[in-house]
Every structure is written in C-alpha cells, then in structure tokens.
Coordinates of N, CA, C and O in Angstrom, one line a residue:
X116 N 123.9 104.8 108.5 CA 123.2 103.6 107.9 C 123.7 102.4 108.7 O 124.8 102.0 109.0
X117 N 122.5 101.7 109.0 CA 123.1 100.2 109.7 C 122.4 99.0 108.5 O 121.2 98.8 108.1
X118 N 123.5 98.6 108.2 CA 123.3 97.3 107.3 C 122.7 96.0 108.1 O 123.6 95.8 109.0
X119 N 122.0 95.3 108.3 CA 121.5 93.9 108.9 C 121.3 93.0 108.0 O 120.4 93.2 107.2
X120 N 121.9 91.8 107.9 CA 121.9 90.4 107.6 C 121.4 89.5 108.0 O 122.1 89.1 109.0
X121 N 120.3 88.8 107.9 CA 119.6 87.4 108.6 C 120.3 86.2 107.8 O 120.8 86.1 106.7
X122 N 120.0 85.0 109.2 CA 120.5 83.9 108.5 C 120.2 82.7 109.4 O 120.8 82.6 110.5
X123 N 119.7 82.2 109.1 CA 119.4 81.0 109.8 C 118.1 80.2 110.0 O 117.7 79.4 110.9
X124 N 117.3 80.8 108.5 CA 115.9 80.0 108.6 C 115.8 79.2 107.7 O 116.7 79.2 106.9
X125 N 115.0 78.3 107.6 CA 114.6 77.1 106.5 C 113.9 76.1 107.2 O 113.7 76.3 108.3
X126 N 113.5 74.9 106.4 CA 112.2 74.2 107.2 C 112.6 73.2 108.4 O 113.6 72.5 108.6
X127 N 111.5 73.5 109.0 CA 111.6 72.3 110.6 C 110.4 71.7 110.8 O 109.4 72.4 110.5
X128 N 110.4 70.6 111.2 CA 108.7 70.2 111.7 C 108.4 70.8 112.6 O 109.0 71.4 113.5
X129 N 107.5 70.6 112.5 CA 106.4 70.8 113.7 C 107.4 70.2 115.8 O 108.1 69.3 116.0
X130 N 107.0 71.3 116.7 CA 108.2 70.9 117.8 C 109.2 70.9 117.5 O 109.8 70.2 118.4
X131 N 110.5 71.4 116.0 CA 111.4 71.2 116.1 C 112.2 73.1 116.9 O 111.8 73.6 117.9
X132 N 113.0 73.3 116.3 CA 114.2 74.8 116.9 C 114.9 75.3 115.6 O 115.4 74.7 114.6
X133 N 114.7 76.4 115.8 CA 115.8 77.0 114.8 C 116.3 78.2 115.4 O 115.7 78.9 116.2
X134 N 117.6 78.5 115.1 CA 118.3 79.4 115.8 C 118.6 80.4 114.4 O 119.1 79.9 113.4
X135 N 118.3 82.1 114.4 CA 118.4 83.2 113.4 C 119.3 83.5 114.1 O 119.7 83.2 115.2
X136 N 119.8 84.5 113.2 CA 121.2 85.6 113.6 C 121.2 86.7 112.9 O 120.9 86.7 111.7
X137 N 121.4 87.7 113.4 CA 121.0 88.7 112.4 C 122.5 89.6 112.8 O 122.9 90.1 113.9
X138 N 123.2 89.8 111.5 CA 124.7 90.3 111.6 C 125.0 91.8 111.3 O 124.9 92.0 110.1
X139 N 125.3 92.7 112.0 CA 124.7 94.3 112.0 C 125.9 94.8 111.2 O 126.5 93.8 111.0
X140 N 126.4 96.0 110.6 CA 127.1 96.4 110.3 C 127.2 97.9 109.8 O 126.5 98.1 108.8
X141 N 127.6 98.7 110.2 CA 127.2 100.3 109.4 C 128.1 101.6 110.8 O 129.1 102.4 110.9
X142 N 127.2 101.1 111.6 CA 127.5 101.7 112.5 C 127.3 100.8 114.3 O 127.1 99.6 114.4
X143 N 127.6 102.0 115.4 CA 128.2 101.2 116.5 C 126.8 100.4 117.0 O 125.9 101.1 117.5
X144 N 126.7 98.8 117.0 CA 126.1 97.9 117.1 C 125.6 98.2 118.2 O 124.5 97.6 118.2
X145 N 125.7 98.9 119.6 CA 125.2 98.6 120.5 C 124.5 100.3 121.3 O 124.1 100.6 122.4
X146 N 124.6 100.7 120.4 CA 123.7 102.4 120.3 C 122.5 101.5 120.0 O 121.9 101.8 121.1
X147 N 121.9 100.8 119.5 CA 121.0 100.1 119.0 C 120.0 99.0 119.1 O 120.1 97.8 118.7
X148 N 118.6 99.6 119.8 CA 117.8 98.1 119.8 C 117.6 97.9 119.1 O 117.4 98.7 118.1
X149 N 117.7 96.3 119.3 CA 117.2 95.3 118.6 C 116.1 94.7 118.3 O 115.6 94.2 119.3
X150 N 115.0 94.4 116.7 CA 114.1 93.5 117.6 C 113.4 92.4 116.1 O 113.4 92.6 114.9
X151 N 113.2 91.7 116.5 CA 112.6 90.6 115.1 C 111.0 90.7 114.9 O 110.2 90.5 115.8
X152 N 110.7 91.1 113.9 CA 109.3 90.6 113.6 C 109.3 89.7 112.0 O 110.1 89.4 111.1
X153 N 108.2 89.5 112.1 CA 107.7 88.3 111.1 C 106.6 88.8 110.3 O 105.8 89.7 110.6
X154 N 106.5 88.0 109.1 CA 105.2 88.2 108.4 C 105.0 86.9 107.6 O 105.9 86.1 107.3
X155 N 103.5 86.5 107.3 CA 103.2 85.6 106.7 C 102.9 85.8 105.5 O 103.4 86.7 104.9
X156 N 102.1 85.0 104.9 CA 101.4 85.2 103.6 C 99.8 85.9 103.6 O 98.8 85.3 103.7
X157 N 100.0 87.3 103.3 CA 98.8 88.0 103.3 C 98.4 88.2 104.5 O 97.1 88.2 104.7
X158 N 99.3 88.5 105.6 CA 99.5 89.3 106.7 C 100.4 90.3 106.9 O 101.4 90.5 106.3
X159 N 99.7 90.9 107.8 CA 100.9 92.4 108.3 C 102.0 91.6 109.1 O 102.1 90.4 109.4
X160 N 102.9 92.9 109.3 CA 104.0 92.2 109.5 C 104.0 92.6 111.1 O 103.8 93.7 111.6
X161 N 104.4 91.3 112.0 CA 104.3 91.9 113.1 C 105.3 91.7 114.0 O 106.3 91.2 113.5
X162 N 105.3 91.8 115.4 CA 106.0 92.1 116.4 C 106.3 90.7 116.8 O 105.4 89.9 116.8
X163 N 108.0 90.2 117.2 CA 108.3 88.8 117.9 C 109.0 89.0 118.9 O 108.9 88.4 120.0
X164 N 110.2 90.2 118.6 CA 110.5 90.2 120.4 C 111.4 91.1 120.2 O 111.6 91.6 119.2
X165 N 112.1 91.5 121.6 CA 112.9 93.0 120.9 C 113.7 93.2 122.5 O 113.1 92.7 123.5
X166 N 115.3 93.9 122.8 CA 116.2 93.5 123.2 C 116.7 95.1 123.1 O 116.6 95.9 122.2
X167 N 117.0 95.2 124.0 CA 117.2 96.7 124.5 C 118.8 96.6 124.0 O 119.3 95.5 123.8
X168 N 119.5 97.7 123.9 CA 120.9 98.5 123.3 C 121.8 97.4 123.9 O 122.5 96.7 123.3
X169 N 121.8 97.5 125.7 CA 122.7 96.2 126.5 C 122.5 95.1 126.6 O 123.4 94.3 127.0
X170 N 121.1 94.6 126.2 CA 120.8 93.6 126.5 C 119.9 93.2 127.5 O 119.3 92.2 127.4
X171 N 120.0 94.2 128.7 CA 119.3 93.8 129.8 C 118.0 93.7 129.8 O 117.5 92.8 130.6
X172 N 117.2 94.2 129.1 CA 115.7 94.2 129.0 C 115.1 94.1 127.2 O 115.1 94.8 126.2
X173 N 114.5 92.3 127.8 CA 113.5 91.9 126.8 C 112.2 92.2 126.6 O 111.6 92.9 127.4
X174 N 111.6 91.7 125.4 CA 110.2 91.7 125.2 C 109.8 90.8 124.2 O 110.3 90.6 123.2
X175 N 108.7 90.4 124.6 CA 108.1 89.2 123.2 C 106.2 89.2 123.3 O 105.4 89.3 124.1
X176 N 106.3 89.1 122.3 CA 105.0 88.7 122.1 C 104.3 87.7 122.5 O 105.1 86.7 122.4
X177 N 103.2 87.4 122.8 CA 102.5 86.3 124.0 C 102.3 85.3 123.2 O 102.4 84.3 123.8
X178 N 102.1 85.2 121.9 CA 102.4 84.3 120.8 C 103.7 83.4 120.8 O 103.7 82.2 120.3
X179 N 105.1 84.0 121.5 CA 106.4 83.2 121.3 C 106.4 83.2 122.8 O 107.2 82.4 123.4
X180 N 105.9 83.7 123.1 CA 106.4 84.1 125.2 C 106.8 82.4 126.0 O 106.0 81.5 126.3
X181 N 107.9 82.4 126.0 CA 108.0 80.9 126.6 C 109.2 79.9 125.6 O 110.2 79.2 126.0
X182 N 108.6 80.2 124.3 CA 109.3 79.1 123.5 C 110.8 79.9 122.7 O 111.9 79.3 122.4
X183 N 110.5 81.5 122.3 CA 111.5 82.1 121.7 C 112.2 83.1 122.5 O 111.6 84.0 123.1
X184 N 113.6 82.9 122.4 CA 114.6 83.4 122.9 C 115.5 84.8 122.6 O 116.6 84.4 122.4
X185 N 115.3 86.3 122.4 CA 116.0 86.9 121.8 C 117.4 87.4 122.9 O 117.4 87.4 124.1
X186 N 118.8 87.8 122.0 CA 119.4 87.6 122.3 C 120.7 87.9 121.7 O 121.0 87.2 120.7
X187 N 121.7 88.9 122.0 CA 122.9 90.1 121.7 C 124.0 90.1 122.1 O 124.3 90.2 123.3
X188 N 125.1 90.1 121.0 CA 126.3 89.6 121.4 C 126.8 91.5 121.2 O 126.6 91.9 120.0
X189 N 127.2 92.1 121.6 CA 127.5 93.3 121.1 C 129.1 93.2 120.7 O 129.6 94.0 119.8
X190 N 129.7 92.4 121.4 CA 131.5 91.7 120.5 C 131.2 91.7 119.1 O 131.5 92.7 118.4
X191 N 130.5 90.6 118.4 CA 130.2 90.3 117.5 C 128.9 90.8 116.5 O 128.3 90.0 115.8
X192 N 128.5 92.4 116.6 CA 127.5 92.7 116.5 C 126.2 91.9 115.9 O 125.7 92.2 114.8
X193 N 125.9 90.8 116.6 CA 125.2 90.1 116.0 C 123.9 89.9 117.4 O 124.2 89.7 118.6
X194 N 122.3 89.9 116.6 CA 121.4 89.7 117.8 C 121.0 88.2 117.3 O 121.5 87.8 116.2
X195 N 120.4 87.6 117.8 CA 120.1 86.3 117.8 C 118.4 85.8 118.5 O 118.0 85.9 119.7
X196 N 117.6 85.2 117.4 CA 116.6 84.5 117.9 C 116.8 83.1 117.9 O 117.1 82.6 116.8
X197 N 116.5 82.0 119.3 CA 116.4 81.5 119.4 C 114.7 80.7 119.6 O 113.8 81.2 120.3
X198 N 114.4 79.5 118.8 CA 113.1 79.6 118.4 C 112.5 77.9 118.8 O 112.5 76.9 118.1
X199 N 112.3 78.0 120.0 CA 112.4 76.2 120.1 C 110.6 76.0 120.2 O 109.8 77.0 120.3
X200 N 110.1 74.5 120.1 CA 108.6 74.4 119.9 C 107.9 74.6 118.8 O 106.7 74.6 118.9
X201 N 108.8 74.9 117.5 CA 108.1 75.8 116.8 C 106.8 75.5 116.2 O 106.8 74.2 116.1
X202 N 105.9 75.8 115.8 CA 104.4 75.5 115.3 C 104.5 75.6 113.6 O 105.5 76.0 112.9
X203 N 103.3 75.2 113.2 CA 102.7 75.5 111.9 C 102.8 77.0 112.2 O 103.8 77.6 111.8
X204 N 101.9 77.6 112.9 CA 101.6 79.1 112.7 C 102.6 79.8 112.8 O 102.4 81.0 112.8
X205 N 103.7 79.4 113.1 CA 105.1 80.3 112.8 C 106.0 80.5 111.7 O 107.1 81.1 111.5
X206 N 105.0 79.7 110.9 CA 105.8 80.0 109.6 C 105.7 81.2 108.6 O 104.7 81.6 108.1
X207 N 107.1 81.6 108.4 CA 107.1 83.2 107.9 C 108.5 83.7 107.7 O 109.6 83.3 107.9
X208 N 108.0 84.7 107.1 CA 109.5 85.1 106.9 C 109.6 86.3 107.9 O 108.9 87.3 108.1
X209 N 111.3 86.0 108.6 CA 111.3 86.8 110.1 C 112.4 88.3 109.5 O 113.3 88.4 108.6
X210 N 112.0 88.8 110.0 CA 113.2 90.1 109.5 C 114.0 90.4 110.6 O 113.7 89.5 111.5
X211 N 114.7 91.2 111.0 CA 115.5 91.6 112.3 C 115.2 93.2 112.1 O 114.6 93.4 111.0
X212 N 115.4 94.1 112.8 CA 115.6 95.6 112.7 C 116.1 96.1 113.7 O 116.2 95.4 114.8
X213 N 116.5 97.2 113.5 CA 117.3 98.3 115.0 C 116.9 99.7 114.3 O 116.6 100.1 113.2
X214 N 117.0 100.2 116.4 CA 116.4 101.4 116.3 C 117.0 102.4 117.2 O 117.2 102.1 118.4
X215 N 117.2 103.2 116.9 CA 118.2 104.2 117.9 C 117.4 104.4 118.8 O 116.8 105.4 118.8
X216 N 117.1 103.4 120.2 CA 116.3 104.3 121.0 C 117.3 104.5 122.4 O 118.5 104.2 122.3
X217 N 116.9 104.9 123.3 CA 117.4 105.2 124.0 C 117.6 104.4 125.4 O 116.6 103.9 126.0
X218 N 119.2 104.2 126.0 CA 119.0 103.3 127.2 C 118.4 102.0 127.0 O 118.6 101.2 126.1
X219 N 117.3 102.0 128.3 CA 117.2 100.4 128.2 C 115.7 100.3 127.7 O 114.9 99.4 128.0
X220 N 115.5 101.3 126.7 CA 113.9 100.9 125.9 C 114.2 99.7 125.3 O 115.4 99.3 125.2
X221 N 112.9 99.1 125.0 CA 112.5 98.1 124.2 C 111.2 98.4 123.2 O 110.1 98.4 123.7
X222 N 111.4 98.6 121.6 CA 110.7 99.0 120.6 C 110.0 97.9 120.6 O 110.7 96.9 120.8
X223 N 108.4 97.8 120.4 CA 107.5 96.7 120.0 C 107.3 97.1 118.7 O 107.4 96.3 117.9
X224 N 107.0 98.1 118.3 CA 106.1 98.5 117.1 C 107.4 98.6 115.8 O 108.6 98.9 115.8
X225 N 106.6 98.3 115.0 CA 107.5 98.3 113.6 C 107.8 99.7 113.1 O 108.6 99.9 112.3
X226 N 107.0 100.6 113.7 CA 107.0 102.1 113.3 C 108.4 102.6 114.1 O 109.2 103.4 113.7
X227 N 108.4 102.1 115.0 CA 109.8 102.6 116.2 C 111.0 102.4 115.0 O 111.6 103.4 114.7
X228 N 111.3 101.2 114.3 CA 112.4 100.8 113.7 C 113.0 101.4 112.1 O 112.2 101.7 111.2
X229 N 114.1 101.4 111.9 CA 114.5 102.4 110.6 C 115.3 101.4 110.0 O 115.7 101.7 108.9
X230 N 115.7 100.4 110.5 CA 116.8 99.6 109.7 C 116.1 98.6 109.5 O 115.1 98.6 110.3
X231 N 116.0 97.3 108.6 CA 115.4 96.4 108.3 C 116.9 95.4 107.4 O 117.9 95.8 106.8
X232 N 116.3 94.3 107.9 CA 117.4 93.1 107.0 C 116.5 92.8 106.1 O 115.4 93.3 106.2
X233 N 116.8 91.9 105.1 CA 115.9 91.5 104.3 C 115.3 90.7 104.1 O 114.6 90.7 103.1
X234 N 115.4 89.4 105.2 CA 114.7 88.4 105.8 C 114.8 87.3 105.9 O 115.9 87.0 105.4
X235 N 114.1 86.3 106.2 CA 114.9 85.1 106.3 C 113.5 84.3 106.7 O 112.8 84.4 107.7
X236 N 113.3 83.5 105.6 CA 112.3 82.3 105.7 C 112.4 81.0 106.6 O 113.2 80.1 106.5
X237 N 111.1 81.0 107.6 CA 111.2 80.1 108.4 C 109.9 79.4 107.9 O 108.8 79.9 107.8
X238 N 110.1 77.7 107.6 CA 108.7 77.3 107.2 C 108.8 75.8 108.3 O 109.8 75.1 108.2
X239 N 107.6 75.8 109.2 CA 107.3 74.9 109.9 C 106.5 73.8 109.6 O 105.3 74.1 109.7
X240 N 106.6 72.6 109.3 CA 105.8 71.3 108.5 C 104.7 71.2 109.8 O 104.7 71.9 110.8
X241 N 103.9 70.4 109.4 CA 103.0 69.5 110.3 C 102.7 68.4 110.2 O 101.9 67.9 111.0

C-alpha cells in the first residue's frame, strides 16, 4: 500500500501560483510514477501531468503545457506541482496518484494509477 498526502491548495486570483505537494508513504517512493490529475464540478476527472519513477521524463496536458511544473524529490518522498498563470478554468480539486510502472514510463490515464491521495482544492478567482 502507498499512502499519498496533498497539500498546498486554496484560493489565488486569477495569474496568481500555487505550489501542491503530494507526501508518499507505504512503500519505496521511487518504484513509483507519479502523476496529478484534477476534477471539477460535474466533470470527469482528468489528466494534469505525470513524472516517471527517476524523474527524468515528464508529461502534461496541453491545457497546463507551459504554465505547470511537475516535479520529485525521491530523498523526501514527496512529488510536487508547481502551478504558475493560474486561470478561472483551473479550478478544482487536484489529487496526486502513483503507479508501479516500469522505468522511465510516464502514466497519462487515470486507469494506469492504484494509489490516490484524497485531494486538495484549488479555487482560482477572476
């Protein structure tokens, strides 16, 4: 079992940053991609970016491509979104997840992942 912790959302305006963290625990933190998705109100939940076992290979959605930052400390088993520009339409609540994949994969889909944190509300003003 891997336990995951989010922490670091709450309101920003419109162009402001918020930086998430998501703190792993159960098992060895770095067997493990990483990846954040989001959901709104009365949407599916979807894909925001995702961080391979080492770190070396990212991925994001063309929706954040540019402005959000993912990102793994494997010392401190902790992954990290970094979230600058943020919009109205980013407001949601982000989860974190990990997935046993293998090497330097990078999981997009929510079906790839087994661990889930239990989320962390990000609400962006206008």
């Amino acid at each position: 079992q891997v336990q995951l912790v989010e922490s670091g959302g709450g309101l920003v305006q419109d162009g402001g940053s918020l930086r998430l963290s998501c703190a792993a625990s159960g098992r060895t933190f770095s067997n493990y991609g990483m990846g954040w998705f989001r959901q709104a109100p009365g949407k599916e939940r979807e894909f925001v970016a995702a961080i391979s076992r080492g770190g070396l290979n990212t991925y994001y959605a063309d929706s954040v491509k540019g402005r959000f930052t993912i990102s793994r400390d494997n010392a401190k088993n902790t992954v990290y979104l970094q979230m600058n520009s943020l919009k109205p339409e980013d407001t949601a609540v982000y989860y974190c997840a990990a997935t046993a994949t293998a090497g330097m994969v990078v999981a997009t889909t929510k079906n790839s992942y087994s661990y889930w944190g239990q989320g962390t509300q990000v609400t962006v003003s206008s």
